[in-house]
Amino acid sequence: MTAAELAALLNATLHGDGTRPAVRPCHPREARAADDIAVAMDPDLLPLLADCRARVAVVAADAVDRVPEGAVDAVLAVGRPRLAMAGLTAAFAGPPPVGPGIHPTAVIEDGAVLGADVAVGPFAVIAAGAEIGEGTVIGAHVTIGAGVRIGPRGLLHAGVRIGSGCTIGSDVILHHNASLAADGFSFVTPEKGSVESAKESGRVEATNTGLVRIHSLAAVTLGDHVEIGANACLDRGTLSDTRVGDHTKIDDLVLIGHNVQVGSHCMICGQVGIAGSAVIGDRVVLAGRVGVADHVTIGDDAVVAAGSGVGNSLKGRAVYYGTPAVERERAFEAYMLTGRLKGLFRDVKALKADMKALRRDGGPSHG
Amino acid sequence: MTAAELAALLNATLHGDGTRPAVRPCHPREARAADDIAVAMDPDLLPLLADCRARVAVVAADAVDRVPEGAVDAVLAVGRPRLAMAGLTAAFAGPPPVGPGIHPTAVIEDGAVLGADVAVGPFAVIAAGAEIGEGTVIGAHVTIGAGVRIGPRGLLHAGVRIGSGCTIGSDVILHHNASLAADGFSFVTPEKGSVESAKESGRVEATNTGLVRIHSLAAVTLGDHVEIGANACLDRGTLSDTRVGDHTKIDDLVLIGHNVQVGSHCMICGQVGIAGSAVIGDRVVLAGRVGVADHVTIGDDAVVAAGSGVGNSLKGRAVYYGTPAVERERAFEAYMLTGRLKGLFRDVKALKADMKALRRDGGPSHG
Amino acid sequence: MTAAELAALLNATLHGDGTRPAVRPCHPREARAADDIAVAMDPDLLPLLADCRARVAVVAADAVDRVPEGAVDAVLAVGRPRLAMAGLTAAFAGPPPVGPGIHPTAVIEDGAVLGADVAVGPFAVIAAGAEIGEGTVIGAHVTIGAGVRIGPRGLLHAGVRIGSGCTIGSDVILHHNASLAADGFSFVTPEKGSVESAKESGRVEATNTGLVRIHSLAAVTLGDHVEIGANACLDRGTLSDTRVGDHTKIDDLVLIGHNVQVGSHCMICGQVGIAGSAVIGDRVVLAGRVGVADHVTIGDDAVVAAGSGVGNSLKGRAVYYGTPAVERERAFEAYMLTGRLKGLFRDVKALKADMKALRRDGGPSHG
């Protein structure tokens, strides 16, 4: 690719020599060759260009005049750096983890149906009745259960486990060791148990004399363009599938409990946990490590800050913080007031002394 | 199965035509055929029966008179809905993830002993000296280390890893990619390190000049009827096995550290972490994302609310909240008082103004 | 080994018969034979020696006079018990999980280079261009991507996934199902999205109309003597590798986001999550379940207490608590003050009554 071609791809303004080759995007400090592309969209990196082997640089449009004089031969100025990063990295993304074709060691049971150009890596297992869409790539050591349907252009990395009966849309990416359709965590005691007692009275007045298993008869349904992170777990539904809507992205080590419904275009960040039967709207953002209680509803476009614990349903289009999660203003007010407690204790101590003095001699102690 | 047979199975009272076929339990909205079983034990779902293809419904006994007139041909009324759900889902649970027999690709080392009717899926590895009890199902891609003993009727889903030397009871279920007997996380510095210094003085007066590994010589022991969730990790003990008692259920992504002892009939919910050498009693419930510090003890029948951090030992038969976890009443009082802080600041401000006025002119400012 | 040899190994003072055989370290309660080694470095365990089959014991030097008279034939007294435990467990550590040689079922692609004495377990996959150092052990079901370089004397347990292009030092231990080089979780909306809006104004004034993927072009680099826990996830960098320095130990279920830089000799405990582009210094200790926000820096020798949430950069050589994490003194002060709130409310109530009385009749209510 040339600098001019890359500029066109990124909707960037080109300054300088558009004929320069542009072969490998890298941090300015890690450029090794003239045809590297120094990515310096963070203005703090601009000084590094002065002593950089790359002859092409990508910078933020509003900082283009800070590129050191003569540092590179071609400058690509972009208006929205992170969006440019998306385009840039897409253009140079590497090949899938397994090559084309069906590896001879893979086990594909009778009755599994593979679309055109499906690639299957070593030791993958595809059970009877599974249907894999055109162009989907199944990595090494992947397990696909009976009757699973996967759309076209999917990418399943090594060690992904998909239990029987799941339905997965097109263009889905599943990372290392992600688990779809393990059984839900659902038990009941024959008589009232300790948790029911705690919810009713706040006390433990009953004991869990036996835990009886509620089996999970349903599976997991993922929409199109969904991405699921490494070692994440999405459990089966009890009677209806646990569902994730189109374009929703789920990070590593996230737990989505049984029966949960997640809308479309959500971002569910690392280590989030959503307990059984919760309902998450569209375009919801749950930052890292957020916990959501069972049966809770979160409205569209809600943003929940990292580490928050959502114990009750939340309306959409607002920002929430803390445990229990409350609207940002309320959380910040509580935080501010707590930070001023030391002064409050001091004030009350002084007031008590004043009052004592008043009581003793009819006047304030230091009036 | 007929409606009458299902009623007998669930200890339900049958209203209507007991001869109706009852083949597939489902959400009332997802019924597709007359022999589906509409599960409407949540009274909110009862109106859906009016326009539902299923001819058999399961409802809560105290809401049976709210079933729409003529909506179905047979109504099964149950007294404890979640318990009925356990029976219902058990009756219709699907087959195990791998069929009977030993898959020809499985590697079973010399000296491994398999009981009658053990099923082993593709690419499973069973090392020398392992003993697998009668009827246990070993899924695809499972790794079982040397000398591991597993009781009868177990179910190991795809990707489960069991390190050497573990002892596993009967009727155990291990979900996708669960890890048993990875090494404990245990290190020591030759001289006093930063954590020891922090514990002693609250300050960092020493530096971690070298981390020396404490190896894990023991393994993991699970009792009977234990269930372990997907991607959960139970680490080896140092000298004695990490142990989990009979009937204890552990959810996805839970971490049980080295030497931990968990009692029987516990429920350890999603993403809980229990640090090394903690001791958890019987019938303890740790809700989602609870953290437990190392060497802490939690008494029988304790219930710890979601997201709490247990830093010190807790007595049994009580409900705990917060970080550090304290008894419910204390936690709620602190929460209530914090919520009233704004008013307190206002009151103190007014008192200060009054006092100032008193000091100035011998009387309250607005008296 | 004899008691005398073990004493030399542990730098212990030997009391008694150094010729006694010392074959298996164990908890005093679990000793089965005379040549077992009863490990009673916790003084609480000393009374158990009175009725213990082992004839050799390891105890803390400052408690050696509390060993029951005649309980064992040889006592090894150690000055720093946990350090002795490291030596003791190293001396008796078991064999690696797979035997020597390349298992015939392993897939080693053309162009992969294996050093001398590399062991490869059943169904492992080593892609083209990978280089494995001398003596490294690759467990069953491990996946190693194209071009991965691993140093000598490594140990990769079953189910480890290493994406293409990673660089791994010498003497590294990776536990069950650990994931290296899944893609980073990085997305951008074409126009300003809800999170950007929330950061700017605290409100949701924009909606996530499309999530565009930022691909991860780089990989993960681990230094020498690094250990990574079971089911932990270290994601790829965007342009530069995510890095972990020499001798750093990472526990189970930890998430290290894209571009993160972790220094050397750190201890990153169970279920910690570090968001993208954070920088962690040397010898930092993050206790269990700590969360670290993206782009934050933590200084050398910092110790962050369990469950804390690090939202802003922290200086080194200090102890931090809470969410947001603050220095220990400040956190404890806030905790103490909050615990005294009930009394403060009572005081203010009394002051108000006094003030009211003053206003009514010119004197305090109970003066």
Short mmCIF file of N, CA, C and O in Angstrom, two decimals, chain A residues 272-327:
data_model
loop_
_atom_site.label_atom_id
_atom_site.label_comp_id
_atom_site.label_asym_id
_atom_site.label_seq_id
_atom_site.Cartn_x
_atom_site.Cartn_y
_atom_site.Cartn_z
N VAL A 272 -17.36 -8.66 33.94
CA VAL A 272 -18.75 -8.37 34.34
C VAL A 272 -19.46 -9.69 34.64
O VAL A 272 -19.18 -10.72 34.02
N GLY A 273 -20.39 -9.64 35.60
CA GLY A 273 -21.24 -10.79 35.87
C GLY A 273 -22.69 -10.38 35.87
O GLY A 273 -23.06 -9.41 36.54
N ILE A 274 -23.51 -11.07 35.11
CA ILE A 274 -24.94 -10.77 35.04
C ILE A 274 -25.68 -12.02 35.51
O ILE A 274 -25.59 -13.07 34.88
N ALA A 275 -26.41 -11.88 36.61
CA ALA A 275 -27.06 -13.06 37.20
C ALA A 275 -28.34 -13.41 36.45
O ALA A 275 -28.86 -12.62 35.65
N GLY A 276 -28.85 -14.56 36.75
CA GLY A 276 -29.93 -15.18 36.00
C GLY A 276 -31.14 -14.29 35.77
O GLY A 276 -31.59 -13.55 36.64
N SER A 277 -31.67 -14.34 34.57
CA SER A 277 -32.93 -13.72 34.20
C SER A 277 -32.89 -12.19 34.17
O SER A 277 -33.94 -11.56 34.05
N ALA A 278 -31.72 -11.59 34.27
CA ALA A 278 -31.64 -10.14 34.11
C ALA A 278 -31.89 -9.77 32.64
O ALA A 278 -31.67 -10.58 31.75
N VAL A 279 -32.39 -8.55 32.44
CA VAL A 279 -32.68 -8.08 31.08
C VAL A 279 -31.91 -6.79 30.86
O VAL A 279 -32.11 -5.80 31.57
N ILE A 280 -31.04 -6.79 29.86
CA ILE A 280 -30.19 -5.64 29.55
C ILE A 280 -30.67 -5.08 28.21
O ILE A 280 -30.80 -5.83 27.24
N GLY A 281 -30.91 -3.76 28.18
CA GLY A 281 -31.45 -3.14 26.97
C GLY A 281 -30.45 -3.05 25.84
O GLY A 281 -29.44 -3.74 25.82
N ASP A 282 -30.74 -2.18 24.89
CA ASP A 282 -29.85 -1.97 23.75
C ASP A 282 -28.82 -0.88 24.08
O ASP A 282 -29.10 0.05 24.81
N ARG A 283 -27.66 -1.02 23.46
CA ARG A 283 -26.59 -0.02 23.58
C ARG A 283 -26.19 0.27 25.02
O ARG A 283 -25.71 1.35 25.35
N VAL A 284 -26.40 -0.68 25.89
CA VAL A 284 -25.99 -0.52 27.29
C VAL A 284 -24.48 -0.76 27.38
O VAL A 284 -23.94 -1.64 26.70
N VAL A 285 -23.81 0.04 28.21
CA VAL A 285 -22.39 -0.17 28.48
C VAL A 285 -22.23 -0.56 29.94
O VAL A 285 -22.60 0.20 30.84
N LEU A 286 -21.72 -1.73 30.18
CA LEU A 286 -21.35 -2.15 31.53
C LEU A 286 -19.83 -2.18 31.57
O LEU A 286 -19.19 -3.02 30.93
N ALA A 287 -19.23 -1.25 32.32
CA ALA A 287 -17.77 -1.19 32.38
C ALA A 287 -17.24 -2.38 33.18
O ALA A 287 -18.00 -3.17 33.72
N GLY A 288 -15.94 -2.48 33.26
CA GLY A 288 -15.31 -3.67 33.83
C GLY A 288 -15.81 -4.01 35.22
O GLY A 288 -16.03 -3.15 36.07
N ARG A 289 -16.01 -5.31 35.48
CA ARG A 289 -16.31 -5.85 36.80
C ARG A 289 -17.66 -5.42 37.34
O ARG A 289 -17.89 -5.56 38.55
N VAL A 290 -18.54 -4.88 36.55
CA VAL A 290 -19.89 -4.59 37.03
C VAL A 290 -20.60 -5.90 37.35
O VAL A 290 -20.47 -6.89 36.62
N GLY A 291 -21.35 -5.90 38.46
CA GLY A 291 -22.20 -7.04 38.79
C GLY A 291 -23.66 -6.64 38.67
O GLY A 291 -24.03 -5.54 39.08
N VAL A 292 -24.47 -7.51 38.12
CA VAL A 292 -25.90 -7.23 37.96
C VAL A 292 -26.67 -8.37 38.63
O VAL A 292 -26.44 -9.54 38.33
N ALA A 293 -27.59 -8.01 39.53
CA ALA A 293 -28.36 -9.02 40.26
C ALA A 293 -29.37 -9.70 39.34
O ALA A 293 -29.74 -9.18 38.29
N ASP A 294 -29.85 -10.83 39.79
CA ASP A 294 -30.81 -11.59 39.00
C ASP A 294 -32.13 -10.84 38.88
O ASP A 294 -32.54 -10.10 39.77
N HIS A 295 -32.80 -11.02 37.76
CA HIS A 295 -34.13 -10.48 37.48
C HIS A 295 -34.17 -8.96 37.37
O HIS A 295 -35.25 -8.38 37.26
N VAL A 296 -33.03 -8.30 37.39
CA VAL A 296 -32.97 -6.85 37.25
C VAL A 296 -33.10 -6.45 35.78
O VAL A 296 -32.73 -7.21 34.90
N THR A 297 -33.63 -5.26 35.53
CA THR A 297 -33.71 -4.73 34.17
C THR A 297 -32.87 -3.45 34.06
O THR A 297 -32.92 -2.62 34.96
N ILE A 298 -32.10 -3.33 33.00
CA ILE A 298 -31.33 -2.10 32.75
C ILE A 298 -31.78 -1.52 31.41
O ILE A 298 -31.79 -2.22 30.39
N GLY A 299 -32.16 -0.22 31.44
CA GLY A 299 -32.74 0.40 30.25
C GLY A 299 -31.73 0.72 29.17
O GLY A 299 -30.51 0.77 29.41
N ASP A 300 -32.22 1.01 27.97
CA ASP A 300 -31.39 1.32 26.81
C ASP A 300 -30.43 2.47 27.11
O ASP A 300 -30.79 3.44 27.76
N ASP A 301 -29.23 2.36 26.57
CA ASP A 301 -28.24 3.44 26.61
C ASP A 301 -27.73 3.76 28.02
O ASP A 301 -27.04 4.76 28.20
N ALA A 302 -28.07 2.94 28.99
CA ALA A 302 -27.48 3.16 30.32
C ALA A 302 -25.99 2.88 30.26
O ALA A 302 -25.52 2.03 29.50
N VAL A 303 -25.23 3.62 31.09
CA VAL A 303 -23.79 3.41 31.23
C VAL A 303 -23.52 3.17 32.71
O VAL A 303 -23.85 4.01 33.54
N VAL A 304 -22.97 2.03 33.04
CA VAL A 304 -22.69 1.69 34.44
C VAL A 304 -21.18 1.66 34.62
O VAL A 304 -20.47 0.95 33.91
N ALA A 305 -20.70 2.46 35.60
CA ALA A 305 -19.25 2.62 35.78
C ALA A 305 -18.61 1.36 36.34
O ALA A 305 -19.27 0.53 36.98
N ALA A 306 -17.32 1.25 36.14
CA ALA A 306 -16.55 0.07 36.53
C ALA A 306 -16.75 -0.29 37.99
O ALA A 306 -16.77 0.59 38.86
N GLY A 307 -16.89 -1.55 38.25
CA GLY A 307 -16.95 -2.05 39.61
C GLY A 307 -18.28 -1.88 40.31
O GLY A 307 -18.43 -2.29 41.46
N SER A 308 -19.25 -1.27 39.65
CA SER A 308 -20.54 -1.04 40.30
C SER A 308 -21.32 -2.34 40.49
O SER A 308 -21.13 -3.31 39.76
N GLY A 309 -22.21 -2.30 41.47
CA GLY A 309 -23.08 -3.45 41.73
C GLY A 309 -24.53 -3.05 41.54
O GLY A 309 -25.05 -2.22 42.30
N VAL A 310 -25.17 -3.59 40.53
CA VAL A 310 -26.54 -3.20 40.20
C VAL A 310 -27.50 -4.15 40.92
O VAL A 310 -27.64 -5.32 40.54
N GLY A 311 -28.14 -3.65 41.97
CA GLY A 311 -29.02 -4.50 42.76
C GLY A 311 -30.48 -4.33 42.40
O GLY A 311 -31.31 -5.17 42.70
N ASN A 312 -30.81 -3.21 41.76
CA ASN A 312 -32.19 -2.94 41.37
C ASN A 312 -32.23 -2.46 39.93
O ASN A 312 -31.21 -2.04 39.38
N SER A 313 -33.41 -2.47 39.34
CA SER A 313 -33.52 -2.07 37.94
C SER A 313 -33.13 -0.61 37.76
O SER A 313 -33.35 0.22 38.64
N LEU A 314 -32.53 -0.32 36.61
CA LEU A 314 -32.05 1.03 36.30
C LEU A 314 -32.71 1.52 35.02
O LEU A 314 -32.82 0.77 34.05
N LYS A 315 -33.10 2.78 35.03
CA LYS A 315 -33.62 3.41 33.81
C LYS A 315 -32.51 3.62 32.80
O LYS A 315 -31.34 3.74 33.15
N GLY A 316 -32.89 3.77 31.56
CA GLY A 316 -31.91 3.98 30.51
C GLY A 316 -31.39 5.41 30.44
O GLY A 316 -31.74 6.27 31.25
N ARG A 317 -30.44 5.63 29.49
CA ARG A 317 -29.89 6.97 29.21
C ARG A 317 -29.40 7.69 30.44
O ARG A 317 -29.68 8.91 30.62
N ALA A 318 -28.72 7.02 31.34
CA ALA A 318 -28.13 7.68 32.50
C ALA A 318 -26.85 6.95 32.87
O ALA A 318 -26.61 5.83 32.40
N VAL A 319 -26.07 7.61 33.71
CA VAL A 319 -24.78 7.06 34.13
C VAL A 319 -24.88 6.67 35.59
O VAL A 319 -25.34 7.46 36.42
N TYR A 320 -24.44 5.47 35.91
CA TYR A 320 -24.59 4.93 37.26
C TYR A 320 -23.23 4.57 37.85
O TYR A 320 -22.34 4.11 37.13
N TYR A 321 -23.15 4.74 39.17
CA TYR A 321 -21.91 4.44 39.90
C TYR A 321 -22.23 3.73 41.21
O TYR A 321 -23.27 3.99 41.81
N GLY A 322 -21.32 2.93 41.67
CA GLY A 322 -21.32 2.45 43.05
C GLY A 322 -22.11 1.19 43.30
O GLY A 322 -22.71 0.60 42.41
N THR A 323 -22.08 0.78 44.57
CA THR A 323 -22.80 -0.41 45.03
C THR A 323 -23.59 -0.04 46.27
O THR A 323 -23.01 0.30 47.29
N PRO A 324 -24.92 -0.05 46.22
CA PRO A 324 -25.73 -0.30 45.04
C PRO A 324 -25.60 0.86 44.05
O PRO A 324 -25.45 2.01 44.47
N ALA A 325 -25.67 0.57 42.77
CA ALA A 325 -25.49 1.57 41.74
C ALA A 325 -26.62 2.60 41.77
O ALA A 325 -27.79 2.24 41.80
N VAL A 326 -26.21 3.86 41.81
CA VAL A 326 -27.18 4.96 41.77
C VAL A 326 -26.72 5.96 40.71
O VAL A 326 -25.60 5.88 40.22
N GLU A 327 -27.60 6.90 40.39
CA GLU A 327 -27.24 7.86 39.34
C GLU A 327 -26.00 8.64 39.77
O GLU A 327 -25.79 8.92 40.94
#
